Coordinates of C-alpha atoms and ligand atoms in Angstrom, one line a residue:
M18 CA 119.0 100.8 74.6
T19 CA 119.8 104.2 75.4
D20 CA 120.6 104.3 79.4
R21 CA 119.8 107.4 81.6
P22 CA 122.9 109.9 82.5
P23 CA 125.3 108.2 84.3
N24 CA 124.8 110.7 87.1
R25 CA 121.3 110.0 88.2
G26 CA 121.8 107.5 90.6
M27 CA 124.4 105.8 88.8
R28 CA 127.1 106.8 91.4
R29 CA 125.3 105.6 94.4
R30 CA 124.8 102.1 92.6
I31 CA 128.2 101.6 91.6
A32 CA 128.7 102.5 95.5
S33 CA 126.7 100.2 96.8
A34 CA 127.9 97.1 94.6
V35 CA 131.2 98.3 95.8
A36 CA 130.2 98.2 99.0
A37 CA 128.9 94.8 98.4
L38 CA 131.8 93.6 96.5
T39 CA 134.3 94.5 99.3
F40 CA 132.3 92.2 102.0
T41 CA 135.4 89.6 102.1
S42 CA 133.9 87.0 104.6
P43 CA 130.7 84.6 104.2
A44 CA 127.7 86.3 105.4
Q45 CA 127.8 85.6 109.2
A46 CA 124.3 84.4 110.3
A47 CA 123.0 87.2 111.0
T48 CA 120.2 87.2 114.0
T49 CA 117.7 90.0 112.3
L50 CA 116.3 90.8 109.3
G51 CA 117.8 93.8 108.3
A52 CA 121.2 92.8 109.5
S53 CA 121.0 89.8 107.4
A54 CA 119.6 91.7 104.1
A55 CA 122.3 94.5 105.1
E56 CA 125.0 91.6 104.4
S57 CA 123.9 91.1 100.9
G58 CA 123.8 94.9 100.4
R59 CA 120.1 95.2 100.8
Y60 CA 117.4 96.5 102.9
F61 CA 114.6 94.6 104.9
G62 CA 111.7 96.8 105.7
A63 CA 108.2 97.3 106.8
A64 CA 105.5 99.6 106.0
V65 CA 104.8 101.8 109.1
A66 CA 101.6 103.5 110.3
G67 CA 102.6 106.7 112.4
N68 CA 99.9 106.1 114.9
R69 CA 101.4 102.8 116.1
L70 CA 105.1 104.2 117.3
S71 CA 103.8 105.0 120.6
E72 CA 103.0 101.3 121.3
S73 CA 106.5 100.0 122.8
A74 CA 106.6 96.4 121.4
Y75 CA 105.4 98.0 117.8
A76 CA 108.2 100.6 117.9
N77 CA 111.0 98.1 120.0
T78 CA 110.2 95.5 116.8
L79 CA 110.6 98.0 114.0
A80 CA 113.4 99.0 115.3
A81 CA 115.3 95.9 116.1
E82 CA 114.4 93.8 113.3
F83 CA 114.2 96.0 110.1
N84 CA 116.7 98.6 108.7
S85 CA 114.0 100.6 106.4
V86 CA 110.1 101.8 106.7
V87 CA 107.8 103.2 104.4
A88 CA 104.6 105.1 105.4
E89 CA 101.5 102.8 104.8
N90 CA 99.2 105.8 104.3
A91 CA 101.1 109.0 105.5
M92 CA 102.6 109.7 102.1
K93 CA 99.5 109.1 99.8
W94 CA 97.8 112.2 98.1
D95 CA 95.0 112.4 100.4
A96 CA 97.0 112.6 103.3
T97 CA 99.8 115.2 102.2
E98 CA 97.8 118.1 99.9
P99 CA 94.1 117.4 101.4
N100 CA 93.5 120.7 100.0
P101 CA 95.0 121.9 96.2
G102 CA 98.2 123.6 97.1
Q103 CA 97.9 123.0 101.0
F104 CA 100.4 120.4 101.9
N105 CA 100.6 118.4 105.1
F106 CA 103.3 116.1 105.7
S107 CA 103.5 115.7 109.4
G108 CA 102.5 112.3 109.2
G109 CA 105.0 111.6 106.8
D110 CA 107.6 113.5 108.6
Q111 CA 106.6 111.4 111.9
I112 CA 108.0 108.4 110.1
V113 CA 111.1 109.9 108.3
N114 CA 112.5 111.2 111.7
W115 CA 111.7 108.3 113.3
A116 CA 113.3 106.2 110.8
Q117 CA 116.2 108.8 110.2
A118 CA 117.1 108.7 114.2
R119 CA 117.5 104.9 114.0
G120 CA 119.7 105.0 110.7
M121 CA 117.1 103.7 108.7
K122 CA 116.3 104.1 105.1
V123 CA 112.9 105.2 103.7
R124 CA 110.9 104.4 100.7
G125 CA 108.0 106.9 99.3
H126 CA 104.7 105.8 98.9
T127 CA 103.0 106.5 96.7
L128 CA 102.9 109.8 94.7
V129 CA 100.0 109.4 92.4
W130 CA 97.7 106.5 92.1
H131 CA 93.8 106.2 91.4
A132 CA 93.2 105.6 94.8
Q133 CA 93.0 107.4 98.2
Q134 CA 93.4 110.6 95.8
P135 CA 91.8 113.7 98.2
S136 CA 88.2 114.5 96.9
W137 CA 89.3 117.9 95.2
A138 CA 91.5 116.0 92.6
Q139 CA 89.1 113.5 91.8
G140 CA 86.4 115.8 89.9
L141 CA 89.2 117.6 87.9
T142 CA 89.2 117.1 84.2
G143 CA 91.9 117.7 81.3
N144 CA 94.6 120.0 82.0
N145 CA 93.5 121.0 85.5
L146 CA 94.0 117.3 86.6
R147 CA 97.3 117.6 84.9
N148 CA 98.6 120.4 86.6
A149 CA 97.4 119.3 89.6
M150 CA 99.1 115.7 89.3
N151 CA 102.4 117.4 88.4
N152 CA 102.0 120.2 91.2
H153 CA 101.5 117.1 93.8
I154 CA 104.6 115.3 92.9
T155 CA 106.8 118.2 93.1
G156 CA 105.3 119.4 96.1
V157 CA 106.3 116.1 97.9
A158 CA 109.5 115.4 95.8
N159 CA 110.7 118.5 96.6
H160 CA 109.9 117.9 100.5
Y161 CA 111.3 114.4 100.9
E162 CA 114.3 115.0 98.5
G163 CA 117.4 113.3 100.2
D164 CA 115.0 112.0 103.0
V165 CA 113.4 109.3 100.5
F166 CA 115.7 106.4 98.6
A167 CA 113.2 105.2 96.3
W168 CA 109.4 106.6 95.1
D169 CA 106.7 104.5 94.2
V170 CA 105.8 106.9 91.4
V171 CA 103.1 105.7 89.9
N172 CA 101.0 103.0 91.7
E173 CA 98.6 100.5 90.1
A174 CA 98.0 101.6 86.7
F175 CA 97.4 98.4 84.8
E176 CA 94.4 95.8 84.9
W177 CA 94.6 92.1 84.8
D178 CA 94.9 91.5 81.7
G179 CA 97.5 94.4 80.9
S180 CA 95.4 97.1 79.6
R181 CA 95.5 100.5 81.3
R182 CA 93.2 101.1 84.1
Q183 CA 90.6 103.5 83.1
S184 CA 91.4 105.9 86.2
N185 CA 90.5 109.6 86.0
L186 CA 94.1 109.8 85.3
Q187 CA 94.1 107.7 82.9
I188 CA 91.1 108.7 81.0
Q189 CA 91.8 112.4 81.3
L190 CA 95.3 112.8 80.5
G191 CA 95.7 109.8 77.8
N192 CA 98.4 107.3 77.6
G193 CA 101.3 109.4 78.5
W194 CA 100.4 110.2 81.7
I195 CA 102.8 107.7 83.4
E196 CA 105.6 109.3 81.6
E197 CA 104.7 112.6 82.5
A198 CA 104.6 111.7 86.1
F199 CA 108.1 110.2 85.9
R200 CA 109.4 113.1 84.5
T201 CA 108.2 115.4 86.8
A202 CA 109.4 113.5 89.7
D203 CA 113.1 113.2 88.0
A204 CA 112.6 117.1 88.1
A205 CA 111.7 117.2 91.8
D206 CA 114.1 114.7 93.1
P207 CA 117.0 113.6 90.7
S208 CA 118.8 111.7 93.5
A209 CA 115.9 109.3 94.4
R210 CA 115.4 106.1 92.7
L211 CA 111.9 106.1 90.6
C212 CA 109.9 103.2 90.8
Y213 CA 106.3 101.7 88.8
N214 CA 104.3 99.7 91.8
D215 CA 102.0 97.3 91.1
Y216 CA 100.4 93.9 92.5
G217 CA 99.4 90.8 90.5
T218 CA 102.9 90.7 88.9
D219 CA 103.8 88.2 90.7
G220 CA 104.8 86.0 87.7
I221 CA 105.3 86.3 84.1
N222 CA 101.7 87.2 82.8
A223 CA 99.4 89.4 80.7
K224 CA 99.8 92.3 83.4
S225 CA 103.4 91.7 84.3
T226 CA 104.3 91.5 80.8
A227 CA 102.4 95.1 79.6
I228 CA 104.5 96.6 82.6
Y229 CA 107.6 94.9 80.9
N230 CA 106.7 96.3 77.9
M231 CA 106.3 99.8 79.6
V232 CA 109.7 99.8 81.2
R233 CA 111.4 98.3 77.9
D234 CA 109.7 101.4 76.1
F235 CA 110.7 104.0 78.8
R236 CA 114.4 102.7 78.9
S237 CA 115.1 102.7 75.1
R238 CA 113.5 106.3 75.2
G239 CA 115.5 107.5 78.4
V240 CA 112.4 108.2 80.3
P241 CA 113.6 108.3 84.1
I242 CA 112.6 105.1 85.6
D243 CA 115.1 103.1 87.9
C244 CA 113.1 100.5 89.4
V245 CA 110.0 98.2 89.5
G246 CA 108.3 97.4 92.8
F247 CA 106.3 93.8 93.0
Q248 CA 103.7 94.4 95.5
S249 CA 103.6 90.4 96.3
H250 CA 100.3 90.6 98.2
L251 CA 100.0 86.7 98.6
S252 CA 98.3 83.4 100.1
A253 CA 100.1 80.7 101.0
G254 CA 100.5 78.0 98.2
D255 CA 100.0 80.5 95.3
N256 CA 101.9 79.1 92.1
L257 CA 105.2 81.2 92.2
S258 CA 106.6 79.2 89.9
S259 CA 107.6 82.0 87.3
Y260 CA 108.5 85.0 90.1
Q261 CA 112.1 85.0 89.8
A262 CA 112.4 84.6 86.1
N263 CA 109.8 87.3 86.2
L264 CA 112.3 89.6 88.8
Q265 CA 115.1 88.6 86.1
R266 CA 113.5 89.8 82.9
F267 CA 112.9 93.0 84.4
A268 CA 116.5 93.2 85.8
D269 CA 117.9 92.4 82.4
L270 CA 116.1 95.5 81.7
G271 CA 118.7 97.4 83.6
V272 CA 116.4 98.8 86.5
D273 CA 116.2 97.7 90.0
V274 CA 113.5 95.2 91.3
E275 CA 112.0 95.6 94.6
I276 CA 109.9 93.6 97.0
T277 CA 107.3 95.9 98.2
E278 CA 104.2 95.2 100.0
L279 CA 104.9 91.6 100.7
D280 CA 102.6 89.6 103.0
V281 CA 101.1 85.9 102.7
G282 CA 97.7 84.7 103.9
G283 CA 98.2 81.6 106.0
S284 CA 99.7 80.2 108.6
G285 CA 102.6 77.6 109.9
S286 CA 105.0 76.0 107.0
G287 CA 102.5 77.0 103.9
Q288 CA 102.9 80.5 104.8
A289 CA 106.8 80.0 105.6
A290 CA 107.3 78.0 102.5
T291 CA 105.8 81.1 99.9
F292 CA 107.6 83.8 102.0
K293 CA 111.1 81.9 101.3
T294 CA 110.2 81.3 97.9
V295 CA 109.8 85.2 97.3
T296 CA 112.9 85.7 99.5
D297 CA 115.0 83.0 97.5
S298 CA 113.9 84.7 94.5
C299 CA 115.2 88.1 95.6
M300 CA 118.7 86.9 97.0
A301 CA 118.8 85.0 93.4
V302 CA 118.2 88.5 91.6
S303 CA 121.5 91.1 92.3
R304 CA 119.5 93.9 91.3
C305 CA 116.7 93.1 93.7
T306 CA 117.8 95.5 96.2
G307 CA 115.0 94.9 99.1
I308 CA 112.0 93.7 100.3
T309 CA 109.3 95.2 102.5
V310 CA 106.4 93.5 104.0
W311 CA 103.3 95.3 104.5
G312 CA 103.3 95.7 108.4
V313 CA 105.0 95.2 111.3
T314 CA 102.4 92.8 112.8
D315 CA 99.6 91.0 112.1
K316 CA 98.0 92.6 114.6
Y317 CA 97.5 95.9 112.4
S318 CA 97.3 94.2 109.3
W319 CA 95.4 95.3 106.6
R320 CA 94.1 91.7 105.8
N321 CA 92.7 89.6 108.3
D322 CA 94.4 85.9 107.1
D323 CA 97.3 86.5 109.3
P324 CA 99.9 87.5 106.7
L325 CA 103.1 89.1 108.5
L326 CA 106.1 87.7 109.9
F327 CA 105.0 88.6 113.5
D328 CA 102.1 87.5 115.5
D329 CA 99.3 89.6 117.4
N330 CA 101.8 89.7 120.6
Y331 CA 104.8 90.3 118.4
Q332 CA 106.1 86.8 118.8
K333 CA 108.0 85.6 115.4
K334 CA 106.1 82.9 113.4
Q335 CA 107.6 80.5 111.2
A336 CA 107.5 82.4 108.3
Y337 CA 109.7 85.0 109.9
T338 CA 112.5 82.1 110.7
A339 CA 112.0 81.0 107.0
V340 CA 112.8 84.6 105.7
L341 CA 115.8 85.3 107.7
N342 CA 117.5 81.5 106.9
S343 CA 116.8 82.4 103.2
L344 CA 118.2 85.9 104.0
N345 CA 121.1 84.0 105.4
E346 CA 122.0 81.6 103.1
G347 CA 121.4 83.7 100.3
G348 CA 123.3 86.6 102.2
G349 CA 126.8 88.0 100.4
T350 CA 125.7 87.9 97.1
C351 CA 125.9 91.1 95.7
Ligands
G3I425 O1 92.4 108.1 108.1 C1 91.0 107.5 108.5 C2 90.4 107.9 109.5 O2 90.4 109.5 109.7 C3 89.0 107.6 109.8 O3 88.7 107.9 110.9 C4 89.3 105.8 109.6 C5 87.8 105.4 109.4 O4 87.1 105.8 108.3 O5 89.9 105.4 107.7 C6 91.1 106.4 107.7 O6 91.3 105.7 106.5 C7 91.9 104.9 106.1 C8 93.4 104.8 105.9 O7 93.7 103.4 105.6 C9 93.9 104.9 107.1 O8 94.1 104.2 107.9 C10 91.2 104.2 105.4 O9 89.8 104.5 105.7 C11 91.3 102.7 104.7 O10 91.0 102.4 103.2 C12 92.9 103.0 104.3 O11 93.3 101.4 103.9 C13 94.3 101.7 103.3 C14 94.4 100.7 102.0 O12 95.9 101.2 101.1 C15 93.7 101.9 101.0 O13 93.3 101.5 99.8 C16 95.7 100.5 103.8 O14 95.5 101.0 105.7 C17 96.7 100.1 103.2 O15 97.3 99.2 104.1 C18 96.4 99.8 102.1 O16 97.6 100.1 101.0 C19 98.0 99.4 99.7 C20 99.0 100.3 99.2 O17 98.5 101.4 99.6 C21 98.9 99.9 97.7 N1 99.0 98.6 97.6 C22 97.9 97.8 97.8 C23 97.8 98.1 99.5 C24 96.4 97.4 100.2 O18 95.1 98.0 99.6

C-alpha cells in the first residue's frame, strides 16, 4: 500500500501521538467534554451557527464545554461563493475568529456537496462545472489554510446500496470527480487533513463498504485522503453492533476516523446509552481523533427530537453525563 508523502500531515500526527504518549499519569476525571477529550489527544466539538454566538448562554456553553467547532452552514458553497468567483467568507470568518480567540480547533464543512450549492452552479455542465468545483475548492481552502485542521472535502456522495449518488457532480463529471476534488484540495491546503464525510455509515453495511473500497483504492494510488467522517445522525436504540468494527477497519487502511455530526434522537437512558456506545467506540479506536456533535443545544437543532447533549435551557442531559464518563474512562489512550 502506497503511503502518502511523509511530509503531508505526518509530522503533525507524529507530534500529536508523542504528545499523547508523554501523558504519564492516568487521565484525571475532567469536568468538561473538551478537556476530557484532550486528555487522550482528541477533540470534542460542536456545530456552530454564527448568529447564535451573541446569545450568552450559547456562547458560554460552547466556550466552556468544547475545544473544537465546525460551521453548521457558513462554509458551504452557497454561503461562501454566492456568485461565480465572488467569495464571501464573513460567516465562516466570524466562527473561525471566535474559536481561535478561545484556542479552539476548527473543522471545515464542506467543500463539495450535492446540496446547498448556489443556484448558479446547479445548472452548470461538463467542464464548466468541473472548473467551478475546482475554483471553489481552491478559493475556500486557500482562504482558510492554517485555520482549518480538517476539511470535509466531499460530503454524501454515496447511496444506501453503495452506488454513487446521481448528483450533478456525478453525472456531469463522472466517477473521477471525488478523486479530483481531493487532489484539488491537497494542492490548495497541503496542511489540512482531507476527509470524506457521509451518513448512514454507522456499521458495516453496503454504503460504508462502498466508501471503504473507495478509500482503500485512494490509499493504494496515493490519492490525498487523510480521514473519513462518520456523521452519525442516530436515534436512541439504533443497532450499533458493528459501529466500532467499522471505524477500526477504516483506521486499518491508514486514515483517521472522526465522528463529525453526532446527534441522537430520543431522551433519557436510551439516548444516553446510544451516545455512550459511539463515544466508547471512538475511544477504543486510536485513530478516532475526535467527536463533533451537530449543535450546542436542542433549542437550535436541525432536528425536532431533542438529539443533543444540552437541553433547550442549556442544562446538561443524561446523555451529557454518559459521554463525559466515557471520555474520562477511556481517556489516556493514545
Ligand atoms: O440562510 C437562509 C435564510 O436566509 C432564510 O431566511 C431561511 C428560511 O428560508 O433559510 C436559511 O437557510 C437555511 C440554512 O439551514 C441556514 O439556516 C436553509 O433553509 C436550511 O435548509 C438549512 O438547513 C441545514 C441543512 O444542513 C441543509 O441541508 C441545517 O441547518 C444543517 O444542520 C444541515 O446540516 C447537514 C450537514 O451540512 C450535512 N449532513 C447532514 C446535516 C443535516 O441535514
